[in-house]
Short mmCIF file of C-alpha atoms and ligand atoms in Angstrom, two decimals:
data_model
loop_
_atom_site.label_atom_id
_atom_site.label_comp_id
_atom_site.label_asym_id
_atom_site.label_seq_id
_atom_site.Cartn_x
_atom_site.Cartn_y
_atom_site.Cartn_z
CA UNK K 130 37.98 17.65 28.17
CA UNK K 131 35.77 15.51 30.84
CA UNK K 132 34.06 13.84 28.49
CA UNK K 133 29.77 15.45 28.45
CA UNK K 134 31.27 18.55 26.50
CA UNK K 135 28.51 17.64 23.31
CA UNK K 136 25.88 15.49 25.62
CA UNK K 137 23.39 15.00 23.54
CA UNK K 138 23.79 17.01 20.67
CA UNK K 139 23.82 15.83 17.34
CA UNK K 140 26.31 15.99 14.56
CA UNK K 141 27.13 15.82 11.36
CA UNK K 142 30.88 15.66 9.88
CA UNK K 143 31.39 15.11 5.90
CA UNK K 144 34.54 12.55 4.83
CA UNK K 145 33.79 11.15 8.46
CA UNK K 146 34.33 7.53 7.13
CA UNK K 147 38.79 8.18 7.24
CA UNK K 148 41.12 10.42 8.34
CA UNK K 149 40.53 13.39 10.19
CA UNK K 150 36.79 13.41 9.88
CA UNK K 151 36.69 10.14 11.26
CA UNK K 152 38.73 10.67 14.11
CA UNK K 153 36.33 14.11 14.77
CA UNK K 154 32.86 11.34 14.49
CA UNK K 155 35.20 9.49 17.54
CA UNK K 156 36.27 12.59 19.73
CA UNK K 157 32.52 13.86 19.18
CA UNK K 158 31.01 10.56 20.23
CA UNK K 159 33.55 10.11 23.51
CA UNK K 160 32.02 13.38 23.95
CA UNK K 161 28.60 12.22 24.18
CA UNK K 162 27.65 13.62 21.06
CA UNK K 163 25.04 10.94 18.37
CA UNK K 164 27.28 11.76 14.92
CA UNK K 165 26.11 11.50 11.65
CA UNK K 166 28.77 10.51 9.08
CA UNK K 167 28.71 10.91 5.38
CA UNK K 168 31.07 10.10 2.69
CA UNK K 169 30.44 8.84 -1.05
CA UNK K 170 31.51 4.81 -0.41
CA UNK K 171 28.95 2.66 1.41
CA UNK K 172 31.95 0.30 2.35
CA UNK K 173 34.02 2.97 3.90
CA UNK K 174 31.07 4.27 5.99
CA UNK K 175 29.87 0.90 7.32
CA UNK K 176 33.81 0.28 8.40
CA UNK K 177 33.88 3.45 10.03
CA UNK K 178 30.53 2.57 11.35
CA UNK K 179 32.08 -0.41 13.20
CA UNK K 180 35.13 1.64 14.48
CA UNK K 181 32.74 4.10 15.94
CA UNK K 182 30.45 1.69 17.99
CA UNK K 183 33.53 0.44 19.14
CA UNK K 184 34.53 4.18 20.84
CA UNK K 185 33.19 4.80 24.30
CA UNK K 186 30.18 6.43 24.57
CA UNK K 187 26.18 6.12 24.49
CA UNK K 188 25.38 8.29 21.27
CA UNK K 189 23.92 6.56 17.83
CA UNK K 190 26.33 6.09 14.91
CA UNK K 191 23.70 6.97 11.94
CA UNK K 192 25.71 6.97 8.09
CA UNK K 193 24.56 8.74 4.88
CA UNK K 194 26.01 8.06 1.56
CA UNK K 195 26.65 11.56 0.36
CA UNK K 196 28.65 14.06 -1.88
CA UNK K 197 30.14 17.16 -0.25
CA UNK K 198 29.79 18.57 -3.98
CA UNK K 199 26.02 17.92 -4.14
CA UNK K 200 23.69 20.19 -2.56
CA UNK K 201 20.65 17.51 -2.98
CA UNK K 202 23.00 15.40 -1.17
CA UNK K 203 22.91 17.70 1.81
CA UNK K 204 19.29 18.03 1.83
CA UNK K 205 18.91 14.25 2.45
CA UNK K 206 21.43 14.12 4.70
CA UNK K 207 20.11 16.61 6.57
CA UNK K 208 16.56 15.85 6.48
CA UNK K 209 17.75 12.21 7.50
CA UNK K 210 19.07 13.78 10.18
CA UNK K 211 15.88 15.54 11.69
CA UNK K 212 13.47 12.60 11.10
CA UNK K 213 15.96 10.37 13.16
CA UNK K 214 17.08 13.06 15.69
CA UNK K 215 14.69 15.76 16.25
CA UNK K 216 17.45 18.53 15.88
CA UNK K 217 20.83 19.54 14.30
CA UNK K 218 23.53 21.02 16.24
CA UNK K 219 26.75 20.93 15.30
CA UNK K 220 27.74 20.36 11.13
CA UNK K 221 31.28 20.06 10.58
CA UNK K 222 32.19 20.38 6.68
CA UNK K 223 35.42 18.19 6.53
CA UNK K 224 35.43 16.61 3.14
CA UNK K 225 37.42 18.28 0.80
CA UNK K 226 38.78 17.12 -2.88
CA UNK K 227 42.16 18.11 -4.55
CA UNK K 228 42.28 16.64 -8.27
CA UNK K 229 45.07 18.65 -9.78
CA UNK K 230 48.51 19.16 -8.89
CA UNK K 231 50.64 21.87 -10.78
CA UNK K 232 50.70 25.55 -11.46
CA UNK K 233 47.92 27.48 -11.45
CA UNK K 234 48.26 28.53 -15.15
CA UNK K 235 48.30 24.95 -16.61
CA UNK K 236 45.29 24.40 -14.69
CA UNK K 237 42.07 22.77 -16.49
CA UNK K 238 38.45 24.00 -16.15
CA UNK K 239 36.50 20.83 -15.29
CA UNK K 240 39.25 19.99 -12.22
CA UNK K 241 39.51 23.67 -11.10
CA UNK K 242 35.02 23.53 -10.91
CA UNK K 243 35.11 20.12 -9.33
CA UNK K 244 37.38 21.46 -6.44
CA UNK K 245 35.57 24.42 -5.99
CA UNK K 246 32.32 22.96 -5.82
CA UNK K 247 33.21 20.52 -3.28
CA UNK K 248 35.64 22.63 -1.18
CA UNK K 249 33.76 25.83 -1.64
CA UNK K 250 30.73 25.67 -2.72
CA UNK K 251 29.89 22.23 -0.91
CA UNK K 252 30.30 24.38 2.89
CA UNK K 253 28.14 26.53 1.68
CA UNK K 254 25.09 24.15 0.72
CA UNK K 255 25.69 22.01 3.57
CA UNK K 256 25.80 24.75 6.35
CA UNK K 257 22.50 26.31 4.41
CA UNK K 258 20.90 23.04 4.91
CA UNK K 259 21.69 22.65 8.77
CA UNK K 260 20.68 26.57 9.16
CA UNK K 261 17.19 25.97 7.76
CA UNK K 262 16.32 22.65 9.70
CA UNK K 263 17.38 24.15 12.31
CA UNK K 264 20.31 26.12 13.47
CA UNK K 265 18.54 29.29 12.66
CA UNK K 266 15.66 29.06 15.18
CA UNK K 267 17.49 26.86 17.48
CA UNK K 268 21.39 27.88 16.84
CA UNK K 269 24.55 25.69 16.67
CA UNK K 270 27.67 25.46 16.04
CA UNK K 271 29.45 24.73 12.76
CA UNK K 272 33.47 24.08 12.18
CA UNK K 273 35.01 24.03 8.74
CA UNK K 274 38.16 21.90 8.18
CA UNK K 275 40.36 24.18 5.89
CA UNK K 276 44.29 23.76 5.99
CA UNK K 277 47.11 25.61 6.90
CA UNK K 278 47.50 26.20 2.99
CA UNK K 279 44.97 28.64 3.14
CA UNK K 280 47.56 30.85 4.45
CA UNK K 281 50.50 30.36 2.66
CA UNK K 282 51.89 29.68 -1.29
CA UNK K 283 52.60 26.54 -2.56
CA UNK K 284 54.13 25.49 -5.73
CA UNK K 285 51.80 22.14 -6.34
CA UNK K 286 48.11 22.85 -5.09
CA UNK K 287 47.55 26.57 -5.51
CA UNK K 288 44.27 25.71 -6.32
CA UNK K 289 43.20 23.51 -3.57
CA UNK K 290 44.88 26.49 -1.56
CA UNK K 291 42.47 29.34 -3.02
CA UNK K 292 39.99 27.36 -2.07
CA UNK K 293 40.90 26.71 1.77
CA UNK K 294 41.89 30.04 1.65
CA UNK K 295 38.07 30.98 0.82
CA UNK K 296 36.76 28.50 3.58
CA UNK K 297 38.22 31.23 5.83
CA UNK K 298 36.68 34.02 4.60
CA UNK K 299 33.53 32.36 3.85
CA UNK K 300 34.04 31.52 7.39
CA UNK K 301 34.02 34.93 8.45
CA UNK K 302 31.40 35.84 6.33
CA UNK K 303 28.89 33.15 7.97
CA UNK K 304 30.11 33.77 11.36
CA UNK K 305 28.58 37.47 10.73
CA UNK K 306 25.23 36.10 8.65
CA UNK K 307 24.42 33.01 11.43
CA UNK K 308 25.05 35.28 14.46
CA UNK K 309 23.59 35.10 16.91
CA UNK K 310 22.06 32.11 16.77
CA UNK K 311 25.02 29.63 15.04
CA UNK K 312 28.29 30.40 15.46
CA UNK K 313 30.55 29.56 12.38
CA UNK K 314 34.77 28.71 13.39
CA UNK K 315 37.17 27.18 11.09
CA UNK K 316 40.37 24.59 11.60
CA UNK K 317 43.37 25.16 9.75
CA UNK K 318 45.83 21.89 9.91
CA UNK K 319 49.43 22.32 8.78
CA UNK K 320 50.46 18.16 7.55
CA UNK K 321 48.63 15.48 9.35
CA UNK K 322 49.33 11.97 9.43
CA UNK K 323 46.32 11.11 7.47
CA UNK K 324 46.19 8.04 4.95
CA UNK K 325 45.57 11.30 2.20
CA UNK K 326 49.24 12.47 3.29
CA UNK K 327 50.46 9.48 3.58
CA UNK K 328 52.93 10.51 0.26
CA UNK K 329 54.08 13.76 1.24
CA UNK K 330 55.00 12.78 5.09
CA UNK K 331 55.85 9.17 4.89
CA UNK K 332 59.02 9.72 2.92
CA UNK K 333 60.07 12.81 4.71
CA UNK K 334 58.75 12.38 8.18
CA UNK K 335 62.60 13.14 9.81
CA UNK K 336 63.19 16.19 7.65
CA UNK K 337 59.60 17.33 7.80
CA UNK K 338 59.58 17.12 11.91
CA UNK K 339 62.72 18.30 12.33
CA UNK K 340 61.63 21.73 10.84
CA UNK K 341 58.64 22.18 12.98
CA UNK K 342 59.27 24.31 16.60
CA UNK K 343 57.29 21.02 17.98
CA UNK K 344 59.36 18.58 16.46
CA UNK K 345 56.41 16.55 15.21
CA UNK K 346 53.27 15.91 12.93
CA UNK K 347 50.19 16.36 13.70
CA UNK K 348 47.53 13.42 14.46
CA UNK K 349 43.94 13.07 13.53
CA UNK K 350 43.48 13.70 17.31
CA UNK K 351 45.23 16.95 17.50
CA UNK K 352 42.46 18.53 15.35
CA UNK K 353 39.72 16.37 16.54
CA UNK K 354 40.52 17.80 20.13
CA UNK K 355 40.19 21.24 18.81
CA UNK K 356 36.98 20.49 16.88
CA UNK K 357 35.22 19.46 20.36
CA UNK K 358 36.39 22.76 22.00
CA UNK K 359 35.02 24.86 19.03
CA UNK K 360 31.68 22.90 18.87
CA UNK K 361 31.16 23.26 22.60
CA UNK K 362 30.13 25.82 25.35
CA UNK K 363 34.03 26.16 26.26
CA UNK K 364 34.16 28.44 23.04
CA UNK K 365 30.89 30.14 23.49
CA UNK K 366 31.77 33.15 22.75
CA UNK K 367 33.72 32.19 19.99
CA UNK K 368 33.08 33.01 15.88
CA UNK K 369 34.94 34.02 12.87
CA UNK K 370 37.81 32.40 13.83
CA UNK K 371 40.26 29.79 12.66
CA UNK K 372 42.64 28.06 14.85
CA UNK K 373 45.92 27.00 13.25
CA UNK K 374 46.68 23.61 14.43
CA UNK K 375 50.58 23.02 12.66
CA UNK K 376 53.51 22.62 15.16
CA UNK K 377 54.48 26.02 14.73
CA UNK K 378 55.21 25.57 10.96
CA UNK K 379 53.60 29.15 10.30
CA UNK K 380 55.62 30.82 12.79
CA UNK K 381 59.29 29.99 11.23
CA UNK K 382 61.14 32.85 10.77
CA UNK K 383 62.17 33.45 6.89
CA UNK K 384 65.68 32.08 6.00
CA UNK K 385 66.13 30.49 8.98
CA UNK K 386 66.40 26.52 9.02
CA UNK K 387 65.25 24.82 11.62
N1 LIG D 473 45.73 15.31 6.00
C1 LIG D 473 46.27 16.51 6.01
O1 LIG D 473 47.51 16.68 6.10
C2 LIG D 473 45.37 17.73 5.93
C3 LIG D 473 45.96 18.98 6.16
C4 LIG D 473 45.17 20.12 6.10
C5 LIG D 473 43.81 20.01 5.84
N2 LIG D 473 43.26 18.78 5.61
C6 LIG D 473 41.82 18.74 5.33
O2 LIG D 473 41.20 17.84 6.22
C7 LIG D 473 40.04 17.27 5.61
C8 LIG D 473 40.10 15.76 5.69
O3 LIG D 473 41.31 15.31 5.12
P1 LIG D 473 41.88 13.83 5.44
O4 LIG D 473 43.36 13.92 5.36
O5 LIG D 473 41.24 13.30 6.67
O6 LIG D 473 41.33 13.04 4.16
P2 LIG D 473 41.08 11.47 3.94
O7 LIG D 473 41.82 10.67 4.97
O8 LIG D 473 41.32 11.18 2.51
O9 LIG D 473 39.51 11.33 4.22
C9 LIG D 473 38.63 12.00 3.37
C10 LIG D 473 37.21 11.72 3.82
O10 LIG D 473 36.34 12.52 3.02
C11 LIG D 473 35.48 11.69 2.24
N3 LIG D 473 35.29 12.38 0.96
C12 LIG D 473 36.19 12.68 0.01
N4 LIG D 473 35.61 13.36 -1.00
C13 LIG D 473 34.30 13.50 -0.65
C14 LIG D 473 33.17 14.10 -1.26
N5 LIG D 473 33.24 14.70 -2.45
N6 LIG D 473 31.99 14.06 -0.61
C15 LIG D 473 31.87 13.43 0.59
N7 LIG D 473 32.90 12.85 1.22
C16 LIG D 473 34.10 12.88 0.60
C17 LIG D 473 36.19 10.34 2.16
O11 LIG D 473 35.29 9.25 1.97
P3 LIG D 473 34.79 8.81 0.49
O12 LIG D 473 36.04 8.64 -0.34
O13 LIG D 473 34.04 7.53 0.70
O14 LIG D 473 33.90 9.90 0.00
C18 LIG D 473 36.78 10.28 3.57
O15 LIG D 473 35.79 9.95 4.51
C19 LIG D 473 40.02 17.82 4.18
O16 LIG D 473 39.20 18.97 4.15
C20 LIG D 473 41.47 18.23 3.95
O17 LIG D 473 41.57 19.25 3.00
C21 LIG D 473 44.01 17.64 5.64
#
């Protein structure tokens, strides 16, 4: 990366107030990207806010107190956007909710539609929004943060799973609706040492890395590397795709410990 890979452009990344859509809003901005960050807490925006001025780099920090989950939401966020900006070109859907744990079976109605709605349904509304302001006449680039659990079973979030598991196709699906003019990629993480994780690597970080054929977890800045390269000209001719970003976790051979 040198650095003037987004120059100019503008972007928006949902959950870009923590975590890995935070660290995207920094990578974006050394970049020379202006970045648009939404997430639903005022407080956790105007910290992030602060963090981001902080990052080299001559692009505005605008926030927008928004849900992923609510499609009026994206239109103000988008049309925020435009009045400040002039144009829209790269809308990463990172924010993502997972409020049930257990077998798919036992599974309630009112937490299997909230995750849907804000996993699923939420890149949907936001990547219409960005289309119709102006990817469609103008094009763009947009990259969906799914997970490495799209690809595989596991025995605790099988739902939040089917659900990353349809960002893929959906990412597929877009790639082939927005083309030519937007192209539509998709980031799969395996664990990252987000505070979201925090539970599931903290305790096992030895075991966990020792697994992996790169003997380590992945950083906020492993994915926010790959989300410059698939918002930029280097991956022009680039759509439909994810990239699996997970130490080699999905290529362990069955029965074999590491
Ligand atoms: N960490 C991992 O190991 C891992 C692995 C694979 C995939 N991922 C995916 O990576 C993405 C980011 O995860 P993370 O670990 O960075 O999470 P995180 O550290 O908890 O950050 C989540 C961000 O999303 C925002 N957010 C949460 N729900 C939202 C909603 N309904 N609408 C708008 N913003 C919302 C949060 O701010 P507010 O709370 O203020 O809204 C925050 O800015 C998610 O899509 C996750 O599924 C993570």
């Amino acid at each position: 990366m040198n650095g003037h890979e987004l120059e100019g452009r503008v972007a928006v990344i949902t959950g870009g107030s923590r975590g890995i859509g935070l660290g995207i809003a920094k990578a974006y901005r050394e970049a020379g990207a202006h970045v648009v960050i939404a997430a639903r807490k005022p407080d956790g925006l105007a910290a992030a806010r602060e963090e981001l001025l902080h990052v080299k780099g001559d692009g505005e920090v605008h926030d927008v107190v928004a849900n992923a989950g609510e499609p009026e939401d994206a239109e103000r966020c988008v049309a925020q956007t435009m009045t400040r900006f002039g144009h829209l070109d790269i809308l990463v859907n990172n924010a993502a909710t997972n409020p049930y744990m257990g077998a798919l079976l036992d599974l309630d109605l009112p937490r299997a539609e909230k995750t849907v709605r804000v996993n699923q349904y939420g890149m949907v509304a936001w990547t219409r929004c960005a289309w119709r302001a102006w990817m469609a006449e103008h094009g763009g680039a947009v990259v969906n943060i799914a997970s490495v659990g799209g690809l595989i079973v596991d025995p605790h979030i099988g739902w939040y799973n089917a659900t990353k598991a349809a960002m893929l196709h959906m990412t597929r699906q877009l790639a082939y609706e927005l083309g030519p003019q937007a192209r539509v990629n998709a980031i799969a993480p395996g664990l990252i040492k987000t505070e979201l994780a925090r539970a599931v690597w903290e305790p096992r970080e030895p075991i966990l890395t020792a697994r992996l054929p790169l003997r380590r977890l992945g950083t906020v800045r492993d994915v926010a590397h790959a989300a410059v390269f698939l918002a930029s000209g280097a991956s022009s001719w680039m759509t439909g795709q994810t990239l699996v970003l997970d130490g080699g976790a999905t290529v362990l051979p069955i029965g074999v410990e590491a």
